[in-house]
Amino acid sequence: MEPTVTYRTFEAEGDLDALMDLVDKELSEPYSIFTYRYFVCGWPQLCFLAVERDDGGKEHCVGALVCKADLHKQQHMRGYVAMLVVERRLRKRGIAKELVNLGIQRMVEEGCREIVLEAEVTNQAALNLYSKFGFIRDKRLHRYYLTGTDAYRLKLSL
Ligand SMILES: CC(C)(COP(=O)(O)OP(=O)(O)OC[C@H]1O[C@@H](n2cnc3c(N)ncnc32)[C@H](O)[C@@H]1OP(=O)(O)O)[C@@H](O)C(=O)NCCC(=O)NCCS
């Protein structure tokens, strides 16, 4: 039977452990606890979790989108996507699409005029996903990641 996945924003301290476990397992770039706290404490309304319940009703975090929104160059509100991840066994079922959709909607509500993020130039899954939402390649960032890989800065004008 297809697992049922539901979506909600970050709620409690317990969510932080689940988020860190998922990101550590699935993303190449390591993040410190300070980075997680910066986002989830500053913008809990912009941190979305995809959760699956087991037979006993216990929640498991299977996907996450971590964003922020703030004033850019004292001119306009700008959204930023810091992390997006979906557990490997549940990929290609539209979970990331739903998370990004929720994030964009909320950033629009917060008055953002644009959203930016970085993605590895080799990350075809992420590049395809974001291009479907209308993100364009704004610039190429040389050796942006610890692995030495370049990144594209992607931008969506709202
Ligand atoms: C990128 C990632 C979040 C996509 O999650 P997902 O839930 O599998 O994505 P979805 O099922 O919502 O796919 C949405 C679109 O993304 C693109 N896509 C997703 N996986 C893809 C793949 N393996 N190859 C090519 N395109 C892919 C497709 O355009 C897809 O649309 P379609 O289903 O109409 O073809 C997931 O692969 C992941 O967690 N990767 C590791 C972490 C990561 O790279 N995060 C992004 C950092 S910028």
PDB file of C-alpha atoms and ligand atoms in Angstrom:
ATOM      1  CA  MET A   1       0.000   0.000   0.000  1.00  0.00           C
ATOM      2  CA  GLU A   2       1.237   3.552  -0.835  1.00  0.00           C
ATOM      3  CA  PRO A   3       2.420   5.327   2.308  1.00  0.00           C
ATOM      4  CA  THR A   4       0.375   8.375   3.278  1.00  0.00           C
ATOM      5  CA  VAL A   5       2.458  11.486   3.504  1.00  0.00           C
ATOM      6  CA  THR A   6       1.164  14.666   5.087  1.00  0.00           C
ATOM      7  CA  TYR A   7       2.728  18.111   5.263  1.00  0.00           C
ATOM      8  CA  ARG A   8       3.106  20.549   8.113  1.00  0.00           C
ATOM      9  CA  THR A   9       5.352  23.323   9.324  1.00  0.00           C
ATOM     10  CA  PHE A  10       8.027  22.974  11.992  1.00  0.00           C
ATOM     11  CA  GLU A  11       6.366  22.769  15.398  1.00  0.00           C
ATOM     12  CA  ALA A  12       8.571  21.637  18.227  1.00  0.00           C
ATOM     13  CA  GLU A  13      12.091  20.859  19.401  1.00  0.00           C
ATOM     14  CA  GLY A  14      11.519  17.179  18.582  1.00  0.00           C
ATOM     15  CA  ASP A  15      11.216  18.145  14.910  1.00  0.00           C
ATOM     16  CA  LEU A  16      14.788  19.403  14.951  1.00  0.00           C
ATOM     17  CA  ASP A  17      16.257  15.940  15.634  1.00  0.00           C
ATOM     18  CA  ALA A  18      14.131  14.401  12.894  1.00  0.00           C
ATOM     19  CA  LEU A  19      15.159  17.135  10.446  1.00  0.00           C
ATOM     20  CA  MET A  20      18.869  16.803  11.262  1.00  0.00           C
ATOM     21  CA  ASP A  21      18.762  13.008  10.928  1.00  0.00           C
ATOM     22  CA  LEU A  22      17.135  13.260   7.509  1.00  0.00           C
ATOM     23  CA  VAL A  23      19.451  15.960   6.142  1.00  0.00           C
ATOM     24  CA  ASP A  24      22.596  14.260   7.502  1.00  0.00           C
ATOM     25  CA  LYS A  25      21.555  11.019   5.842  1.00  0.00           C
ATOM     26  CA  GLU A  26      20.566  12.415   2.445  1.00  0.00           C
ATOM     27  CA  LEU A  27      22.567  15.616   1.742  1.00  0.00           C
ATOM     28  CA  SER A  28      26.278  15.823   0.897  1.00  0.00           C
ATOM     29  CA  GLU A  29      26.865  19.203   2.570  1.00  0.00           C
ATOM     30  CA  PRO A  30      27.220  19.040   6.398  1.00  0.00           C
ATOM     31  CA  TYR A  31      25.393  21.677   8.467  1.00  0.00           C
ATOM     32  CA  SER A  32      26.096  22.699  12.048  1.00  0.00           C
ATOM     33  CA  ILE A  33      23.420  22.771  14.749  1.00  0.00           C
ATOM     34  CA  PHE A  34      23.706  26.585  14.637  1.00  0.00           C
ATOM     35  CA  THR A  35      22.656  26.632  11.002  1.00  0.00           C
ATOM     36  CA  TYR A  36      19.607  24.472  11.699  1.00  0.00           C
ATOM     37  CA  ARG A  37      18.626  26.611  14.682  1.00  0.00           C
ATOM     38  CA  TYR A  38      19.117  29.846  12.710  1.00  0.00           C
ATOM     39  CA  PHE A  39      16.469  28.735  10.224  1.00  0.00           C
ATOM     40  CA  VAL A  40      13.962  26.794  12.323  1.00  0.00           C
ATOM     41  CA  CYS A  41      13.943  29.284  15.210  1.00  0.00           C
ATOM     42  CA  GLY A  42      13.928  32.343  12.938  1.00  0.00           C
ATOM     43  CA  TRP A  43      11.394  31.159  10.366  1.00  0.00           C
ATOM     44  CA  PRO A  44       9.487  28.097  11.685  1.00  0.00           C
ATOM     45  CA  GLN A  45       6.595  29.058   9.397  1.00  0.00           C
ATOM     46  CA  LEU A  46       8.945  28.585   6.421  1.00  0.00           C
ATOM     47  CA  CYS A  47      10.238  25.154   7.450  1.00  0.00           C
ATOM     48  CA  PHE A  48       8.031  22.416   6.031  1.00  0.00           C
ATOM     49  CA  LEU A  49       8.138  18.737   6.895  1.00  0.00           C
ATOM     50  CA  ALA A  50       6.712  15.791   4.970  1.00  0.00           C
ATOM     51  CA  VAL A  51       5.725  13.153   7.512  1.00  0.00           C
ATOM     52  CA  GLU A  52       4.680   9.535   7.277  1.00  0.00           C
ATOM     53  CA  ARG A  53       2.882   7.712  10.104  1.00  0.00           C
ATOM     54  CA  ASP A  54       3.659   4.106  10.962  1.00  0.00           C
ATOM     55  CA  ASP A  55       1.010   1.584  12.023  1.00  0.00           C
ATOM     56  CA  GLY A  56       1.381   2.702  15.628  1.00  0.00           C
ATOM     57  CA  GLY A  57       0.666   6.316  14.630  1.00  0.00           C
ATOM     58  CA  LYS A  58       4.254   7.455  15.186  1.00  0.00           C
ATOM     59  CA  GLU A  59       5.456  10.209  12.827  1.00  0.00           C
ATOM     60  CA  HIS A  60       8.573   9.874  10.675  1.00  0.00           C
ATOM     61  CA  CYS A  61      10.049  12.838   8.852  1.00  0.00           C
ATOM     62  CA  VAL A  62      10.564  11.761   5.210  1.00  0.00           C
ATOM     63  CA  GLY A  63      11.079  15.138   3.566  1.00  0.00           C
ATOM     64  CA  ALA A  64      11.881  18.723   4.436  1.00  0.00           C
ATOM     65  CA  LEU A  65      12.124  22.205   2.958  1.00  0.00           C
ATOM     66  CA  VAL A  66      13.936  24.823   5.030  1.00  0.00           C
ATOM     67  CA  CYS A  67      13.629  28.474   3.990  1.00  0.00           C
ATOM     68  CA  LYS A  68      13.826  32.025   5.242  1.00  0.00           C
ATOM     69  CA  ALA A  69      12.571  35.415   4.096  1.00  0.00           C
ATOM     70  CA  ASP A  70      14.111  38.777   4.845  1.00  0.00           C
ATOM     71  CA  LEU A  71      14.672  42.261   3.534  1.00  0.00           C
ATOM     72  CA  HIS A  72      17.208  42.265   0.684  1.00  0.00           C
ATOM     73  CA  LYS A  73      19.454  45.337   0.299  1.00  0.00           C
ATOM     74  CA  GLN A  74      16.847  47.310   2.270  1.00  0.00           C
ATOM     75  CA  GLN A  75      14.666  47.171  -0.828  1.00  0.00           C
ATOM     76  CA  HIS A  76      12.358  44.183  -0.974  1.00  0.00           C
ATOM     77  CA  MET A  77      11.579  40.895   0.734  1.00  0.00           C
ATOM     78  CA  ARG A  78      13.554  37.964  -0.651  1.00  0.00           C
ATOM     79  CA  GLY A  79      12.972  34.289   0.062  1.00  0.00           C
ATOM     80  CA  TYR A  80      15.822  31.826   0.315  1.00  0.00           C
ATOM     81  CA  VAL A  81      15.676  28.018   0.181  1.00  0.00           C
ATOM     82  CA  ALA A  82      18.438  26.590   2.367  1.00  0.00           C
ATOM     83  CA  MET A  83      17.639  22.866   2.282  1.00  0.00           C
ATOM     84  CA  LEU A  84      15.398  20.496   0.369  1.00  0.00           C
ATOM     85  CA  VAL A  85      15.544  16.779   0.902  1.00  0.00           C
ATOM     86  CA  VAL A  86      13.364  13.709   0.426  1.00  0.00           C
ATOM     87  CA  GLU A  87      14.146  10.278   1.817  1.00  0.00           C
ATOM     88  CA  ARG A  88      15.574   8.101  -0.946  1.00  0.00           C
ATOM     89  CA  ARG A  89      12.939   5.339  -0.817  1.00  0.00           C
ATOM     90  CA  LEU A  90      10.127   7.872  -1.314  1.00  0.00           C
ATOM     91  CA  ARG A  91      11.598   9.920  -4.149  1.00  0.00           C
ATOM     92  CA  LYS A  92       9.899  10.495  -7.518  1.00  0.00           C
ATOM     93  CA  ARG A  93       6.415  10.596  -5.998  1.00  0.00           C
ATOM     94  CA  GLY A  94       5.921  14.350  -5.984  1.00  0.00           C
ATOM     95  CA  ILE A  95       6.936  14.989  -2.357  1.00  0.00           C
ATOM     96  CA  ALA A  96       9.546  17.646  -3.235  1.00  0.00           C
ATOM     97  CA  LYS A  97       7.099  19.267  -5.648  1.00  0.00           C
ATOM     98  CA  GLU A  98       4.533  19.591  -2.863  1.00  0.00           C
ATOM     99  CA  LEU A  99       7.107  20.953  -0.386  1.00  0.00           C
ATOM    100  CA  VAL A 100       8.370  23.567  -2.870  1.00  0.00           C
ATOM    101  CA  ASN A 101       4.808  24.516  -3.727  1.00  0.00           C
ATOM    102  CA  LEU A 102       3.998  25.089  -0.043  1.00  0.00           C
ATOM    103  CA  GLY A 103       7.203  27.086   0.413  1.00  0.00           C
ATOM    104  CA  ILE A 104       6.570  29.350  -2.570  1.00  0.00           C
ATOM    105  CA  GLN A 105       2.969  30.002  -1.474  1.00  0.00           C
ATOM    106  CA  ARG A 106       4.073  30.972   2.026  1.00  0.00           C
ATOM    107  CA  MET A 107       6.891  33.194   0.750  1.00  0.00           C
ATOM    108  CA  VAL A 108       4.383  34.988  -1.494  1.00  0.00           C
ATOM    109  CA  GLU A 109       2.173  35.522   1.584  1.00  0.00           C
ATOM    110  CA  GLU A 110       5.200  37.002   3.375  1.00  0.00           C
ATOM    111  CA  GLY A 111       5.555  39.563   0.599  1.00  0.00           C
ATOM    112  CA  CYS A 112       8.622  38.117  -1.139  1.00  0.00           C
ATOM    113  CA  ARG A 113       9.337  39.520  -4.583  1.00  0.00           C
ATOM    114  CA  GLU A 114      11.866  36.813  -5.458  1.00  0.00           C
ATOM    115  CA  ILE A 115      13.235  33.493  -4.195  1.00  0.00           C
ATOM    116  CA  VAL A 116      16.849  32.366  -4.562  1.00  0.00           C
ATOM    117  CA  LEU A 117      18.772  29.188  -3.798  1.00  0.00           C
ATOM    118  CA  GLU A 118      21.905  27.305  -4.796  1.00  0.00           C
ATOM    119  CA  ALA A 119      22.037  23.884  -6.419  1.00  0.00           C
ATOM    120  CA  GLU A 120      24.999  21.799  -7.545  1.00  0.00           C
ATOM    121  CA  VAL A 121      25.526  22.086 -11.311  1.00  0.00           C
ATOM    122  CA  THR A 122      25.455  18.276 -11.407  1.00  0.00           C
ATOM    123  CA  ASN A 123      22.178  17.922  -9.477  1.00  0.00           C
ATOM    124  CA  GLN A 124      19.866  17.229 -12.394  1.00  0.00           C
ATOM    125  CA  ALA A 125      16.948  16.211 -10.165  1.00  0.00           C
ATOM    126  CA  ALA A 126      16.984  19.543  -8.329  1.00  0.00           C
ATOM    127  CA  LEU A 127      17.617  21.596 -11.498  1.00  0.00           C
ATOM    128  CA  ASN A 128      14.682  19.915 -13.267  1.00  0.00           C
ATOM    129  CA  LEU A 129      12.425  20.342 -10.254  1.00  0.00           C
ATOM    130  CA  TYR A 130      13.128  24.047  -9.821  1.00  0.00           C
ATOM    131  CA  SER A 131      12.943  24.823 -13.529  1.00  0.00           C
ATOM    132  CA  LYS A 132       9.394  23.423 -13.499  1.00  0.00           C
ATOM    133  CA  PHE A 133       8.513  26.164 -11.005  1.00  0.00           C
ATOM    134  CA  GLY A 134      10.078  28.812 -13.273  1.00  0.00           C
ATOM    135  CA  PHE A 135      13.445  29.249 -11.514  1.00  0.00           C
ATOM    136  CA  ILE A 136      16.161  30.473 -13.878  1.00  0.00           C
ATOM    137  CA  ARG A 137      19.966  30.181 -13.654  1.00  0.00           C
ATOM    138  CA  ASP A 138      21.126  33.565 -12.377  1.00  0.00           C
ATOM    139  CA  LYS A 139      24.852  32.873 -12.038  1.00  0.00           C
ATOM    140  CA  ARG A 140      27.424  30.112 -11.664  1.00  0.00           C
ATOM    141  CA  LEU A 141      29.316  30.038  -8.343  1.00  0.00           C
ATOM    142  CA  HIS A 142      32.816  28.584  -8.722  1.00  0.00           C
ATOM    143  CA  ARG A 143      33.668  25.736  -6.267  1.00  0.00           C
ATOM    144  CA  TYR A 144      30.760  26.721  -4.051  1.00  0.00           C
ATOM    145  CA  TYR A 145      30.505  23.400  -2.203  1.00  0.00           C
ATOM    146  CA  LEU A 146      32.996  21.691   0.116  1.00  0.00           C
ATOM    147  CA  THR A 147      33.233  18.900  -2.466  1.00  0.00           C
ATOM    148  CA  GLY A 148      34.696  21.458  -4.905  1.00  0.00           C
ATOM    149  CA  THR A 149      31.646  21.379  -7.166  1.00  0.00           C
ATOM    150  CA  ASP A 150      30.239  24.560  -8.727  1.00  0.00           C
ATOM    151  CA  ALA A 151      26.718  25.730  -7.959  1.00  0.00           C
ATOM    152  CA  TYR A 152      24.073  27.558  -9.912  1.00  0.00           C
ATOM    153  CA  ARG A 153      22.323  30.389  -8.129  1.00  0.00           C
ATOM    154  CA  LEU A 154      18.694  29.879  -9.137  1.00  0.00           C
ATOM    155  CA  LYS A 155      16.184  32.692  -8.970  1.00  0.00           C
ATOM    156  CA  LEU A 156      12.404  32.882  -9.209  1.00  0.00           C
ATOM    157  CA  SER A 157      10.806  36.297  -9.700  1.00  0.00           C
ATOM    158  CA  LEU A 158       7.377  36.492  -8.102  1.00  0.00           C
TER     159      LEU A 158
HETATM  160  C1  LIG B   1      15.903  16.640  -5.479  1.00  0.00           C
HETATM  161  C2  LIG B   1      14.900  15.877  -4.610  1.00  0.00           C
HETATM  162  C3  LIG B   1      14.527  16.710  -3.404  1.00  0.00           C
HETATM  163  C4  LIG B   1      13.633  15.584  -5.466  1.00  0.00           C
HETATM  164  O1  LIG B   1      12.675  14.961  -4.612  1.00  0.00           O
HETATM  165  P1  LIG B   1      11.467  14.094  -5.176  1.00  0.00           P
HETATM  166  O2  LIG B   1      10.411  14.027  -4.127  1.00  0.00           O
HETATM  167  O3  LIG B   1      11.985  12.812  -5.697  1.00  0.00           O
HETATM  168  O4  LIG B   1      10.966  14.994  -6.405  1.00  0.00           O
HETATM  169  P2  LIG B   1       9.523  14.953  -7.082  1.00  0.00           P
HETATM  170  O5  LIG B   1       9.017  13.552  -7.140  1.00  0.00           O
HETATM  171  O6  LIG B   1       8.641  15.962  -6.450  1.00  0.00           O
HETATM  172  O7  LIG B   1       9.880  15.405  -8.571  1.00  0.00           O
HETATM  173  C5  LIG B   1       9.520  16.667  -9.087  1.00  0.00           C
HETATM  174  C6  LIG B   1      10.288  16.922 -10.378  1.00  0.00           C
HETATM  175  O8  LIG B   1      11.693  16.955 -10.127  1.00  0.00           O
HETATM  176  C7  LIG B   1      12.413  16.372 -11.224  1.00  0.00           C
HETATM  177  N1  LIG B   1      13.125  15.174 -10.747  1.00  0.00           N
HETATM  178  C8  LIG B   1      12.983  14.558  -9.547  1.00  0.00           C
HETATM  179  N2  LIG B   1      13.844  13.523  -9.455  1.00  0.00           N
HETATM  180  C9  LIG B   1      14.539  13.489 -10.623  1.00  0.00           C
HETATM  181  C10 LIG B   1      15.590  12.667 -11.122  1.00  0.00           C
HETATM  182  N3  LIG B   1      16.083  11.648 -10.403  1.00  0.00           N
HETATM  183  N4  LIG B   1      16.095  12.946 -12.344  1.00  0.00           N
HETATM  184  C11 LIG B   1      15.626  13.968 -13.080  1.00  0.00           C
HETATM  185  N5  LIG B   1      14.616  14.790 -12.666  1.00  0.00           N
HETATM  186  C12 LIG B   1      14.089  14.546 -11.457  1.00  0.00           C
HETATM  187  C13 LIG B   1      11.398  16.006 -12.257  1.00  0.00           C
HETATM  188  O9  LIG B   1      11.277  17.118 -13.130  1.00  0.00           O
HETATM  189  C14 LIG B   1      10.131  15.841 -11.422  1.00  0.00           C
HETATM  190  O10 LIG B   1       8.977  16.103 -12.144  1.00  0.00           O
HETATM  191  P3  LIG B   1       8.174  14.874 -12.838  1.00  0.00           P
HETATM  192  O11 LIG B   1       7.799  13.951 -11.728  1.00  0.00           O
HETATM  193  O12 LIG B   1       7.010  15.554 -13.458  1.00  0.00           O
HETATM  194  O13 LIG B   1       9.127  14.246 -13.788  1.00  0.00           O
HETATM  195  C15 LIG B   1      15.487  14.493  -4.148  1.00  0.00           C
HETATM  196  O14 LIG B   1      16.019  13.831  -5.270  1.00  0.00           O
HETATM  197  C16 LIG B   1      16.555  14.607  -3.066  1.00  0.00           C
HETATM  198  O15 LIG B   1      16.259  14.639  -1.866  1.00  0.00           O
HETATM  199  N6  LIG B   1      17.823  14.663  -3.492  1.00  0.00           N
HETATM  200  C17 LIG B   1      18.955  14.804  -2.540  1.00  0.00           C
HETATM  201  C18 LIG B   1      18.970  16.162  -1.905  1.00  0.00           C
HETATM  202  C19 LIG B   1      19.041  17.269  -2.924  1.00  0.00           C
HETATM  203  O16 LIG B   1      19.698  17.159  -3.955  1.00  0.00           O
HETATM  204  N7  LIG B   1      18.358  18.371  -2.618  1.00  0.00           N
HETATM  205  C20 LIG B   1      18.319  19.563  -3.468  1.00  0.00           C
HETATM  206  C21 LIG B   1      19.414  20.498  -3.096  1.00  0.00           C
HETATM  207  S1  LIG B   1      19.384  21.947  -4.160  1.00  0.00           S
END
